[in-house]
Amino acid sequence: MIVDLHLHIDDLPALGWKLEAAECVRRMDEAGIERGVVMTIVDAPEINPNALEFVADACAAYPGRLDAFARIHPWYGEQALALLERAFALGFKGLKLHPVSTLAHPAGRETLQLIRSAAEHSAPTLFHCGDEPLATPLTVSKAAAACPQATIILGHMGGYFHVDEAIEVAEAHENVVLETSAMPYPGKIGEAVARIGASRVLYASDGPACSPRIEVEKVRLAGLPPDAEHLVFSGNATRILDGVR
Amino acid sequence: MDDLGVDHAIVCPVRTRGYHLAASNEAIAEAVSASGGRLTGVARVDPLLGDDACAELERALEALGLRGLFLHPWEETFRIADGCVAPVVEVARQHRVPVIVAAGYPWLSEALQVGALARRFPDVTFIATNGLQLNISGLGQIDAELAIAENENLLIQTSGVYREDFIEGIARRFGAHRVLYASGYPIFDPRLEIRRVQWAAFAMPDEAAILGGNAAAVFALAEG
């Protein structure tokens, strides 16, 4: 079984992007992925005030195949917190934050409020974590340190140039989980498992634009022992998703 | 190469622990000579060395038999559109060889910076690594497309590209002749990198061109 913790759906004419749930499921099927987590590109309530309903409807169309993370802009304060609560009422399984998109610092007061609110539901916060300012592993680590009760997932595990730093951050913070999407080095997945344990590394694709099939192949090329590969492909994601209240 | 069915490779000098790119160029020439025709080598110089860089490139192309110029703005620390680069590209132009640019590095070889250099030398073929952008948000992709649109002489390699649909889109909008498979080894893993092409949605003739035909044309491999 494979669970993909990072897929996108949205309809953004300004970007020329129309990412549909059907395409996510098609690409999941192509890659042998049973369950996927979808989220928008935009940060609610910006651009699309009905983003939560858009995602919830997509998940409802594929019961058992798709779960949802709520991508929310922290600067909306109380409105953002209310959106997150509404998301959990709709059955969402986590929070997604993209500081490069929102310009909200990972350890800013508004961001920490959202992370802590998610943690009250035992829900994880997935951060975009790459090479850009506001999103490097050390920057996101400030949020992990401020919210030790929260599960902080470093999406892309540091991108191109910050992968070693992401592993170091995970070594320093036990509430940090590394997520493999788009990061281009199979060997670093094996290194991460060796250094922080297989229970804190999980597969994702950042699909459907990134190929879930290629991303699966990347994990396989890491050559993990079978029990570790099982955790990375599905065990860890299932434990996190099914633990959300 | 054998494991993946790769017949031929273009090899570039790596940065040495010292500062002896001439020695790296010689090592490449030796590797090419020992490869039984499976490797084609390109020369690496540091444009900041001015006349010495031009002289080394002349030597590498004429005496060592290398077949292109490789520039790494990140590792040698120069801006690809800086004036210091023009003299070595002029040497490449005079020898009718392509220029490979390590691209996508912030501040030094961003897509439009590479495009600016390509515009100054319309009769030189430039090949940008990494699809012209190394950004895991995809923030560099629009500039990459603009640079490709503005410069017919600018091609991209597929190594390490974020989002396979970017590669597919470039081939669809600008022609498959603008895209070349590359592994970027040893930075990237060839077992994964070749899948970016093999598993992309290319028509069969396009896939063959990207996997080999385009490189054969650019580097005149049949003449080698």
Short mmCIF file of C-alpha atoms in Angstrom, two decimals:
data_model
loop_
_atom_site.label_atom_id
_atom_site.label_comp_id
_atom_site.label_asym_id
_atom_site.label_seq_id
_atom_site.Cartn_x
_atom_site.Cartn_y
_atom_site.Cartn_z
CA MET A 1 0.00 0.00 0.00
CA ILE A 2 1.16 3.51 -0.81
CA VAL A 3 -0.19 6.76 0.61
CA ASP A 4 0.68 10.04 -1.10
CA LEU A 5 0.61 12.84 1.44
CA HIS A 6 0.99 15.77 -0.95
CA LEU A 7 -1.14 16.29 -4.05
CA HIS A 8 -2.73 19.44 -5.44
CA ILE A 9 -6.09 20.31 -6.86
CA ASP A 10 -7.17 23.79 -7.84
CA ASP A 11 -8.59 25.90 -10.62
CA LEU A 12 -6.43 28.96 -11.21
CA PRO A 13 -7.04 30.74 -14.51
CA ALA A 14 -4.37 33.34 -13.69
CA LEU A 15 -1.74 30.60 -13.58
CA GLY A 16 -3.29 28.59 -16.36
CA TRP A 17 -3.61 25.69 -13.96
CA LYS A 18 -6.56 23.38 -13.66
CA LEU A 19 -5.56 20.52 -11.42
CA GLU A 20 -8.45 18.11 -11.08
CA ALA A 21 -9.11 15.38 -8.56
CA ALA A 22 -9.73 12.95 -11.39
CA GLU A 23 -6.22 13.57 -12.68
CA CYS A 24 -4.81 13.00 -9.20
CA VAL A 25 -6.63 9.68 -8.95
CA ARG A 26 -5.57 8.68 -12.46
CA ARG A 27 -1.94 9.33 -11.61
CA MET A 28 -2.35 7.58 -8.26
CA ASP A 29 -3.69 4.52 -10.07
CA GLU A 30 -0.79 4.68 -12.53
CA ALA A 31 1.66 4.63 -9.60
CA GLY A 32 -0.16 2.05 -7.46
CA ILE A 33 -1.14 4.59 -4.83
CA GLU A 34 -4.26 3.77 -2.87
CA ARG A 35 -4.76 6.90 -0.82
CA GLY A 36 -3.81 10.52 -1.43
CA VAL A 37 -4.03 13.82 0.39
CA VAL A 38 -5.08 16.79 -1.72
CA MET A 39 -4.78 20.50 -1.07
CA THR A 40 -5.12 23.71 -3.02
CA ILE A 41 -2.44 25.94 -4.52
CA VAL A 42 -3.97 29.09 -3.05
CA ASP A 43 -4.16 29.99 0.61
CA ALA A 44 -7.69 30.36 1.90
CA PRO A 45 -9.42 32.72 2.07
CA GLU A 46 -7.40 34.39 -0.71
CA ILE A 47 -8.29 33.98 -4.39
CA ASN A 48 -10.95 31.37 -3.79
CA PRO A 49 -13.11 31.94 -0.70
CA ASN A 50 -14.73 28.54 -1.28
CA ALA A 51 -11.49 26.61 -1.34
CA LEU A 52 -12.41 24.35 1.57
CA GLU A 53 -15.67 23.30 -0.05
CA PHE A 54 -13.87 22.81 -3.36
CA VAL A 55 -11.48 20.36 -1.72
CA ALA A 56 -14.16 18.68 0.38
CA ASP A 57 -16.28 18.07 -2.72
CA ALA A 58 -13.32 16.55 -4.50
CA CYS A 59 -12.67 14.16 -1.63
CA ALA A 60 -16.35 13.23 -1.45
CA ALA A 61 -16.23 12.24 -5.10
CA TYR A 62 -13.51 9.67 -4.34
CA PRO A 63 -14.41 8.14 -0.97
CA GLY A 64 -11.59 6.20 0.57
CA ARG A 65 -9.10 7.50 -2.01
CA LEU A 66 -8.69 11.17 -1.15
CA ASP A 67 -8.20 13.04 2.11
CA ALA A 68 -7.72 16.76 2.53
CA PHE A 69 -5.31 19.25 4.04
CA ALA A 70 -6.44 22.86 4.45
CA ARG A 71 -4.09 25.41 2.98
CA ILE A 72 -4.70 28.61 4.92
CA HIS A 73 -3.16 32.09 5.03
CA PRO A 74 -2.07 32.79 8.61
CA TRP A 75 -2.39 36.56 8.32
CA TYR A 76 -6.16 36.34 8.36
CA GLY A 77 -5.99 35.82 12.11
CA GLU A 78 -9.31 34.83 13.66
CA GLN A 79 -10.77 34.20 10.21
CA ALA A 80 -7.94 31.79 9.49
CA LEU A 81 -8.51 29.97 12.75
CA ALA A 82 -12.21 29.72 11.98
CA LEU A 83 -11.43 28.35 8.52
CA LEU A 84 -9.22 25.69 10.05
CA GLU A 85 -11.94 24.65 12.48
CA ARG A 86 -14.38 24.50 9.60
CA ALA A 87 -11.93 22.33 7.72
CA PHE A 88 -11.77 19.82 10.55
CA ALA A 89 -15.55 19.83 10.73
CA LEU A 90 -15.50 18.90 7.04
CA GLY A 91 -13.19 16.00 7.79
CA PHE A 92 -9.84 17.52 6.79
CA LYS A 93 -6.77 15.77 8.13
CA GLY A 94 -4.20 18.52 8.42
CA LEU A 95 -2.93 22.02 7.74
CA LYS A 96 -0.72 23.06 4.84
CA LEU A 97 1.37 26.21 5.02
CA HIS A 98 3.40 27.74 2.20
CA PRO A 99 5.41 30.66 3.57
CA VAL A 100 6.76 31.57 0.12
CA SER A 101 3.20 32.06 -1.03
CA THR A 102 1.90 33.86 2.05
CA LEU A 103 5.07 35.61 3.28
CA ALA A 104 4.02 34.56 6.79
CA HIS A 105 7.08 33.53 8.82
CA PRO A 106 6.81 29.94 10.10
CA ALA A 107 7.37 31.13 13.67
CA GLY A 108 5.20 34.22 13.42
CA ARG A 109 2.46 34.55 16.01
CA GLU A 110 -0.37 33.99 13.54
CA THR A 111 1.30 30.93 12.08
CA LEU A 112 1.94 29.37 15.47
CA GLN A 113 -1.71 29.89 16.39
CA LEU A 114 -2.76 27.84 13.38
CA ILE A 115 -0.21 25.10 14.05
CA ARG A 116 -1.31 24.82 17.67
CA SER A 117 -4.96 24.77 16.66
CA ALA A 118 -4.24 21.90 14.27
CA ALA A 119 -2.31 20.09 16.97
CA GLU A 120 -5.36 20.24 19.24
CA HIS A 121 -6.93 17.90 16.67
CA SER A 122 -3.73 15.81 16.62
CA ALA A 123 -3.42 17.00 13.05
CA PRO A 124 -0.08 17.65 11.33
CA THR A 125 1.13 20.81 9.69
CA LEU A 126 2.77 20.28 6.32
CA PHE A 127 5.19 23.08 5.44
CA HIS A 128 6.56 23.80 2.03
CA CYS A 129 10.27 23.49 2.86
CA GLY A 130 12.82 24.25 0.19
CA ASP A 131 15.53 26.70 -0.66
CA GLU A 132 13.66 29.96 -0.50
CA PRO A 133 13.66 32.50 2.32
CA LEU A 134 10.87 31.82 4.85
CA ALA A 135 10.86 28.12 3.95
CA THR A 136 14.30 26.70 4.71
CA PRO A 137 14.54 23.89 7.25
CA LEU A 138 16.17 26.08 9.88
CA THR A 139 13.43 28.67 9.50
CA VAL A 140 10.68 26.07 9.82
CA SER A 141 12.53 24.54 12.76
CA LYS A 142 11.62 27.65 14.77
CA ALA A 143 7.98 26.62 14.47
CA ALA A 144 8.82 23.04 15.41
CA ALA A 145 10.63 24.28 18.50
CA ALA A 146 7.78 26.58 19.48
CA CYS A 147 5.15 23.85 19.03
CA PRO A 148 6.67 20.60 20.31
CA GLN A 149 3.21 19.08 20.60
CA ALA A 150 2.63 19.52 16.85
CA THR A 151 3.73 17.20 14.07
CA ILE A 152 5.64 19.35 11.61
CA ILE A 153 6.17 17.83 8.17
CA LEU A 154 8.93 19.31 6.01
CA GLY A 155 7.52 19.01 2.49
CA HIS A 156 10.26 18.42 -0.12
CA MET A 157 12.67 17.80 2.80
CA GLY A 158 14.68 20.89 1.95
CA GLY A 159 14.43 21.02 -1.84
CA TYR A 160 17.65 21.04 -3.83
CA PHE A 161 20.20 22.66 -1.54
CA HIS A 162 18.84 22.25 1.98
CA VAL A 163 18.35 18.49 2.27
CA ASP A 164 21.23 17.91 4.67
CA GLU A 165 19.91 20.77 6.76
CA ALA A 166 16.43 19.21 6.80
CA ILE A 167 17.88 15.97 8.14
CA GLU A 168 19.80 17.90 10.80
CA VAL A 169 16.62 19.72 11.82
CA ALA A 170 14.78 16.41 12.10
CA GLU A 171 17.59 15.08 14.25
CA ALA A 172 17.19 18.06 16.56
CA HIS A 173 13.38 18.03 16.76
CA GLU A 174 11.53 14.78 17.32
CA ASN A 175 8.25 16.32 16.15
CA VAL A 176 9.66 16.88 12.66
CA VAL A 177 8.85 14.47 9.83
CA LEU A 178 10.54 14.58 6.42
CA GLU A 179 8.44 14.31 3.26
CA THR A 180 10.14 13.19 0.05
CA SER A 181 8.27 14.96 -2.76
CA ALA A 182 10.26 16.48 -5.63
CA MET A 183 13.55 16.40 -3.71
CA PRO A 184 15.71 14.85 -6.41
CA TYR A 185 18.17 12.64 -4.48
CA PRO A 186 17.12 9.02 -3.79
CA GLY A 187 20.20 8.47 -1.67
CA LYS A 188 19.15 11.18 0.77
CA ILE A 189 16.01 9.21 1.61
CA GLY A 190 18.15 6.32 2.75
CA GLU A 191 20.40 8.66 4.67
CA ALA A 192 17.41 10.26 6.40
CA VAL A 193 16.04 6.87 7.41
CA ALA A 194 19.43 5.86 8.78
CA ARG A 195 19.82 9.04 10.80
CA ILE A 196 16.32 9.75 12.16
CA GLY A 197 14.58 6.41 11.74
CA ALA A 198 12.03 5.19 9.22
CA SER A 199 9.11 6.32 11.36
CA ARG A 200 9.77 9.98 10.52
CA VAL A 201 10.19 9.86 6.76
CA LEU A 202 7.20 9.60 4.44
CA TYR A 203 6.49 9.45 0.75
CA ALA A 204 4.66 12.14 -1.18
CA SER A 205 4.69 13.29 -4.79
CA ASP A 206 3.58 16.95 -5.05
CA GLY A 207 1.52 15.60 -7.93
CA PRO A 208 -0.16 15.58 -10.27
CA ALA A 209 2.28 18.04 -11.86
CA CYS A 210 5.15 16.10 -10.37
CA SER A 211 4.81 12.50 -11.44
CA PRO A 212 3.65 10.26 -8.57
CA ARG A 213 5.06 7.31 -10.50
CA ILE A 214 8.52 8.83 -10.67
CA GLU A 215 8.32 9.86 -7.04
CA VAL A 216 7.49 6.27 -6.06
CA GLU A 217 10.43 5.06 -8.11
CA LYS A 218 12.66 7.50 -6.24
CA VAL A 219 11.80 5.93 -2.90
CA ARG A 220 12.34 2.45 -4.30
CA LEU A 221 15.75 3.51 -5.61
CA ALA A 222 16.66 4.43 -2.04
CA GLY A 223 16.89 0.68 -1.42
CA LEU A 224 15.32 0.69 2.02
CA PRO A 225 14.78 -2.51 4.01
CA PRO A 226 11.22 -3.78 3.52
CA ASP A 227 9.96 -2.73 6.96
CA ALA A 228 11.39 0.75 6.53
CA GLU A 229 10.00 1.08 3.02
CA HIS A 230 6.58 0.08 4.32
CA LEU A 231 6.69 2.86 6.90
CA VAL A 232 7.83 5.43 4.35
CA PHE A 233 5.26 4.44 1.73
CA SER A 234 2.23 4.09 3.99
CA GLY A 235 2.74 3.25 7.65
CA ASN A 236 3.72 6.70 8.80
CA ALA A 237 1.12 8.54 6.75
CA THR A 238 -1.63 6.18 7.87
CA ARG A 239 -0.63 6.61 11.51
CA ILE A 240 -0.70 10.41 11.18
CA LEU A 241 -3.91 10.66 9.15
CA ASP A 242 -5.85 8.17 11.18
CA GLY A 243 -4.83 9.86 14.42
CA VAL A 244 -6.60 13.12 13.58
CA ARG A 245 -9.59 13.89 15.76
CA MET B 1 25.52 3.94 -18.60
CA ASP B 2 25.54 0.22 -19.28
CA ASP B 3 22.92 -0.45 -16.60
CA LEU B 4 20.54 2.06 -18.18
CA GLY B 5 21.26 1.36 -21.82
CA VAL B 6 22.99 4.68 -22.37
CA ASP B 7 25.23 4.47 -25.41
CA HIS B 8 27.01 7.79 -25.31
CA ALA B 9 27.60 10.57 -22.83
CA ILE B 10 28.82 14.13 -22.83
CA VAL B 11 31.26 14.50 -19.95
CA CYS B 12 32.18 17.77 -18.25
CA PRO B 13 35.05 18.48 -15.87
CA VAL B 14 34.20 18.64 -12.19
CA ARG B 15 35.54 21.31 -9.90
CA THR B 16 38.88 20.22 -8.58
CA ARG B 17 40.02 20.56 -4.99
CA GLY B 18 42.68 22.91 -6.19
CA TYR B 19 42.22 25.47 -8.92
CA HIS B 20 43.43 23.59 -11.91
CA LEU B 21 40.72 23.39 -14.52
CA ALA B 22 43.39 22.73 -17.12
CA ALA B 23 44.20 19.48 -15.35
CA SER B 24 40.49 18.62 -15.31
CA ASN B 25 40.27 19.27 -19.02
CA GLU B 26 43.19 16.94 -19.57
CA ALA B 27 41.53 14.28 -17.42
CA ILE B 28 38.40 14.57 -19.53
CA ALA B 29 40.43 14.20 -22.71
CA GLU B 30 42.07 11.08 -21.32
CA ALA B 31 38.69 9.62 -20.35
CA VAL B 32 37.34 10.30 -23.82
CA SER B 33 40.36 8.68 -25.38
CA ALA B 34 39.93 5.58 -23.25
CA SER B 35 36.17 5.29 -23.77
CA GLY B 36 36.12 3.51 -27.09
CA GLY B 37 34.05 6.27 -28.61
CA ARG B 38 31.37 6.33 -25.92
CA LEU B 39 32.30 9.67 -24.39
CA THR B 40 32.48 13.17 -25.80
CA GLY B 41 34.21 15.74 -23.67
CA VAL B 42 33.75 19.44 -23.15
CA ALA B 43 36.16 21.91 -21.63
CA ARG B 44 35.67 23.92 -18.48
CA VAL B 45 37.24 27.31 -17.92
CA ASP B 46 36.83 30.14 -15.45
CA PRO B 47 35.92 33.30 -17.37
CA LEU B 48 37.24 35.43 -14.52
CA LEU B 49 40.74 34.45 -15.65
CA GLY B 50 40.31 36.53 -18.81
CA ASP B 51 42.91 35.87 -21.50
CA ASP B 52 44.14 32.78 -19.66
CA ALA B 53 40.64 31.29 -19.83
CA CYS B 54 40.45 31.95 -23.55
CA ALA B 55 43.86 30.39 -24.07
CA GLU B 56 42.92 27.32 -22.07
CA LEU B 57 39.73 26.90 -24.05
CA GLU B 58 41.66 27.20 -27.30
CA ARG B 59 44.05 24.52 -26.06
CA ALA B 60 41.26 22.23 -24.92
CA LEU B 61 39.39 22.49 -28.21
CA GLU B 62 42.37 22.28 -30.50
CA ALA B 63 45.01 20.20 -28.73
CA LEU B 64 42.84 18.05 -26.45
CA GLY B 65 40.03 17.51 -28.92
CA LEU B 66 37.22 18.57 -26.61
CA ARG B 67 33.96 19.53 -28.28
CA GLY B 68 32.28 22.23 -26.25
CA LEU B 69 32.50 24.71 -23.41
CA PHE B 70 31.11 24.10 -19.92
CA LEU B 71 30.52 27.06 -17.62
CA HIS B 72 29.60 26.72 -13.96
CA PRO B 73 28.76 30.18 -12.63
CA TRP B 74 27.92 28.83 -9.16
CA GLU B 75 31.15 26.98 -8.54
CA GLU B 76 33.41 29.56 -10.19
CA THR B 77 31.27 32.44 -8.85
CA PHE B 78 30.53 34.69 -11.79
CA ARG B 79 27.30 36.02 -13.21
CA ILE B 80 26.59 34.26 -16.49
CA ALA B 81 25.56 37.49 -18.19
CA ASP B 82 28.64 39.36 -16.93
CA GLY B 83 30.97 40.87 -19.46
CA CYS B 84 33.76 38.51 -18.44
CA VAL B 85 31.90 35.61 -20.05
CA ALA B 86 31.74 37.01 -23.58
CA PRO B 87 35.39 36.38 -24.56
CA VAL B 88 35.26 32.64 -23.80
CA VAL B 89 31.91 32.28 -25.55
CA GLU B 90 33.45 34.07 -28.53
CA VAL B 91 36.15 31.39 -28.61
CA ALA B 92 33.42 28.73 -28.57
CA ARG B 93 31.61 30.56 -31.36
CA GLN B 94 34.72 30.68 -33.52
CA HIS B 95 35.18 26.94 -33.04
CA ARG B 96 31.46 26.28 -33.70
CA VAL B 97 30.97 24.31 -30.49
CA PRO B 98 28.05 24.48 -28.05
CA VAL B 99 28.14 26.00 -24.58
CA ILE B 100 26.69 24.14 -21.60
CA VAL B 101 25.71 26.37 -18.68
CA ALA B 102 25.09 25.07 -15.17
CA ALA B 103 21.80 26.87 -14.82
CA GLY B 104 19.18 27.67 -12.25
CA TYR B 105 21.56 28.85 -9.56
CA PRO B 106 20.27 31.91 -7.74
CA TRP B 107 21.79 35.27 -8.63
CA LEU B 108 24.33 33.79 -11.03
CA SER B 109 22.63 31.63 -13.66
CA GLU B 110 18.93 32.32 -13.47
CA ALA B 111 16.91 31.65 -16.59
CA LEU B 112 16.74 35.19 -17.91
CA GLN B 113 20.43 35.73 -17.18
CA VAL B 114 21.25 32.72 -19.33
CA GLY B 115 18.82 34.04 -21.90
CA ALA B 116 20.61 37.40 -21.94
CA LEU B 117 23.87 35.67 -22.78
CA ALA B 118 22.22 33.55 -25.46
CA ARG B 119 20.79 36.68 -27.07
CA ARG B 120 24.28 38.17 -27.46
CA PHE B 121 25.46 35.10 -29.37
CA PRO B 122 22.59 34.02 -31.63
CA ASP B 123 24.80 31.69 -33.65
CA VAL B 124 26.01 29.76 -30.60
CA THR B 125 23.96 26.88 -29.20
CA PHE B 126 23.53 27.15 -25.44
CA ILE B 127 22.43 24.17 -23.37
CA ALA B 128 21.15 24.97 -19.89
CA THR B 129 21.23 22.29 -17.22
CA ASN B 130 18.34 21.66 -14.83
CA GLY B 131 15.68 23.03 -17.17
CA LEU B 132 17.05 26.52 -16.46
CA GLN B 133 15.66 26.50 -12.93
CA LEU B 134 16.31 24.93 -9.55
CA ASN B 135 13.32 25.93 -7.49
CA ILE B 136 11.05 23.51 -5.76
CA SER B 137 8.17 25.97 -5.70
CA GLY B 138 8.28 26.19 -9.48
CA LEU B 139 8.87 29.92 -9.16
CA GLY B 140 11.53 29.90 -11.87
CA GLN B 141 9.48 28.21 -14.54
CA ILE B 142 7.85 31.24 -16.11
CA ASP B 143 11.20 32.98 -16.55
CA ALA B 144 12.57 29.74 -17.97
CA GLU B 145 9.80 29.64 -20.56
CA LEU B 146 10.39 33.30 -21.42
CA ALA B 147 14.11 32.70 -21.93
CA ILE B 148 13.37 29.72 -24.16
CA ALA B 149 10.74 31.65 -26.11
CA GLU B 150 13.10 34.57 -26.68
CA ASN B 151 16.13 32.55 -27.75
CA GLU B 152 15.93 29.89 -30.42
CA ASN B 153 19.53 28.98 -29.68
CA LEU B 154 18.79 28.07 -26.06
CA LEU B 155 18.11 24.41 -25.24
CA ILE B 156 17.50 22.77 -21.87
CA GLN B 157 18.58 19.59 -20.18
CA THR B 158 16.18 17.52 -18.11
CA SER B 159 18.41 16.88 -15.09
CA GLY B 160 16.74 17.38 -11.73
CA VAL B 161 13.78 19.28 -13.14
CA TYR B 162 10.98 20.02 -10.70
CA ARG B 163 7.71 18.86 -12.32
CA GLU B 164 7.78 16.59 -15.30
CA ASP B 165 4.96 18.55 -16.92
CA PHE B 166 7.41 21.43 -17.33
CA ILE B 167 9.55 19.30 -19.63
CA GLU B 168 6.49 18.09 -21.50
CA GLY B 169 5.25 21.66 -21.91
CA ILE B 170 8.55 22.94 -23.28
CA ALA B 171 8.63 20.16 -25.87
CA ARG B 172 5.01 20.78 -26.82
CA ARG B 173 5.21 24.56 -27.09
CA PHE B 174 8.73 25.07 -28.42
CA GLY B 175 9.58 21.76 -30.04
CA ALA B 176 11.20 18.59 -28.78
CA HIS B 177 14.46 19.72 -30.36
CA ARG B 178 14.81 22.17 -27.46
CA VAL B 179 15.04 19.41 -24.81
CA LEU B 180 17.97 17.05 -24.13
CA TYR B 181 18.07 14.21 -21.64
CA ALA B 182 20.85 14.58 -19.09
CA SER B 183 21.46 12.83 -15.81
CA GLY B 184 23.62 15.42 -14.10
CA TYR B 185 25.57 12.56 -12.57
CA PRO B 186 26.99 12.43 -9.94
CA ILE B 187 24.85 15.20 -8.41
CA PHE B 188 21.68 13.45 -9.57
CA ASP B 189 20.86 9.76 -9.89
CA PRO B 190 20.74 8.55 -13.51
CA ARG B 191 18.34 5.72 -12.61
CA LEU B 192 15.78 8.34 -11.61
CA GLU B 193 16.69 11.02 -14.13
CA ILE B 194 16.13 8.83 -17.19
CA ARG B 195 12.59 8.11 -15.98
CA ARG B 196 11.73 11.81 -16.28
CA VAL B 197 11.94 11.31 -20.04
CA GLN B 198 10.91 7.69 -20.41
CA TRP B 199 7.76 8.12 -18.32
CA ALA B 200 6.80 11.55 -19.63
CA ALA B 201 4.00 11.98 -22.14
CA PHE B 202 6.12 12.38 -25.25
CA ALA B 203 5.31 11.03 -28.69
CA MET B 204 7.80 8.32 -29.61
CA PRO B 205 9.82 10.38 -32.13
CA ASP B 206 10.10 13.18 -29.58
CA GLU B 207 11.25 10.81 -26.86
CA ALA B 208 13.95 9.42 -29.11
CA ALA B 209 15.10 12.91 -29.98
CA ILE B 210 15.23 13.96 -26.35
CA LEU B 211 17.02 10.81 -25.26
CA GLY B 212 19.69 11.01 -27.92
CA GLY B 213 18.93 12.53 -31.30
CA ASN B 214 19.15 16.12 -30.18
CA ALA B 215 22.47 15.63 -28.42
CA ALA B 216 23.82 13.80 -31.46
CA ALA B 217 22.90 16.76 -33.63
CA VAL B 218 24.21 19.46 -31.30
CA PHE B 219 27.53 17.72 -30.66
CA ALA B 220 27.83 16.32 -34.19
CA LEU B 221 28.33 12.88 -32.70
CA ALA B 222 28.05 11.09 -36.02
CA GLU B 223 31.07 13.06 -37.18
CA GLY B 224 33.01 12.19 -34.04
#
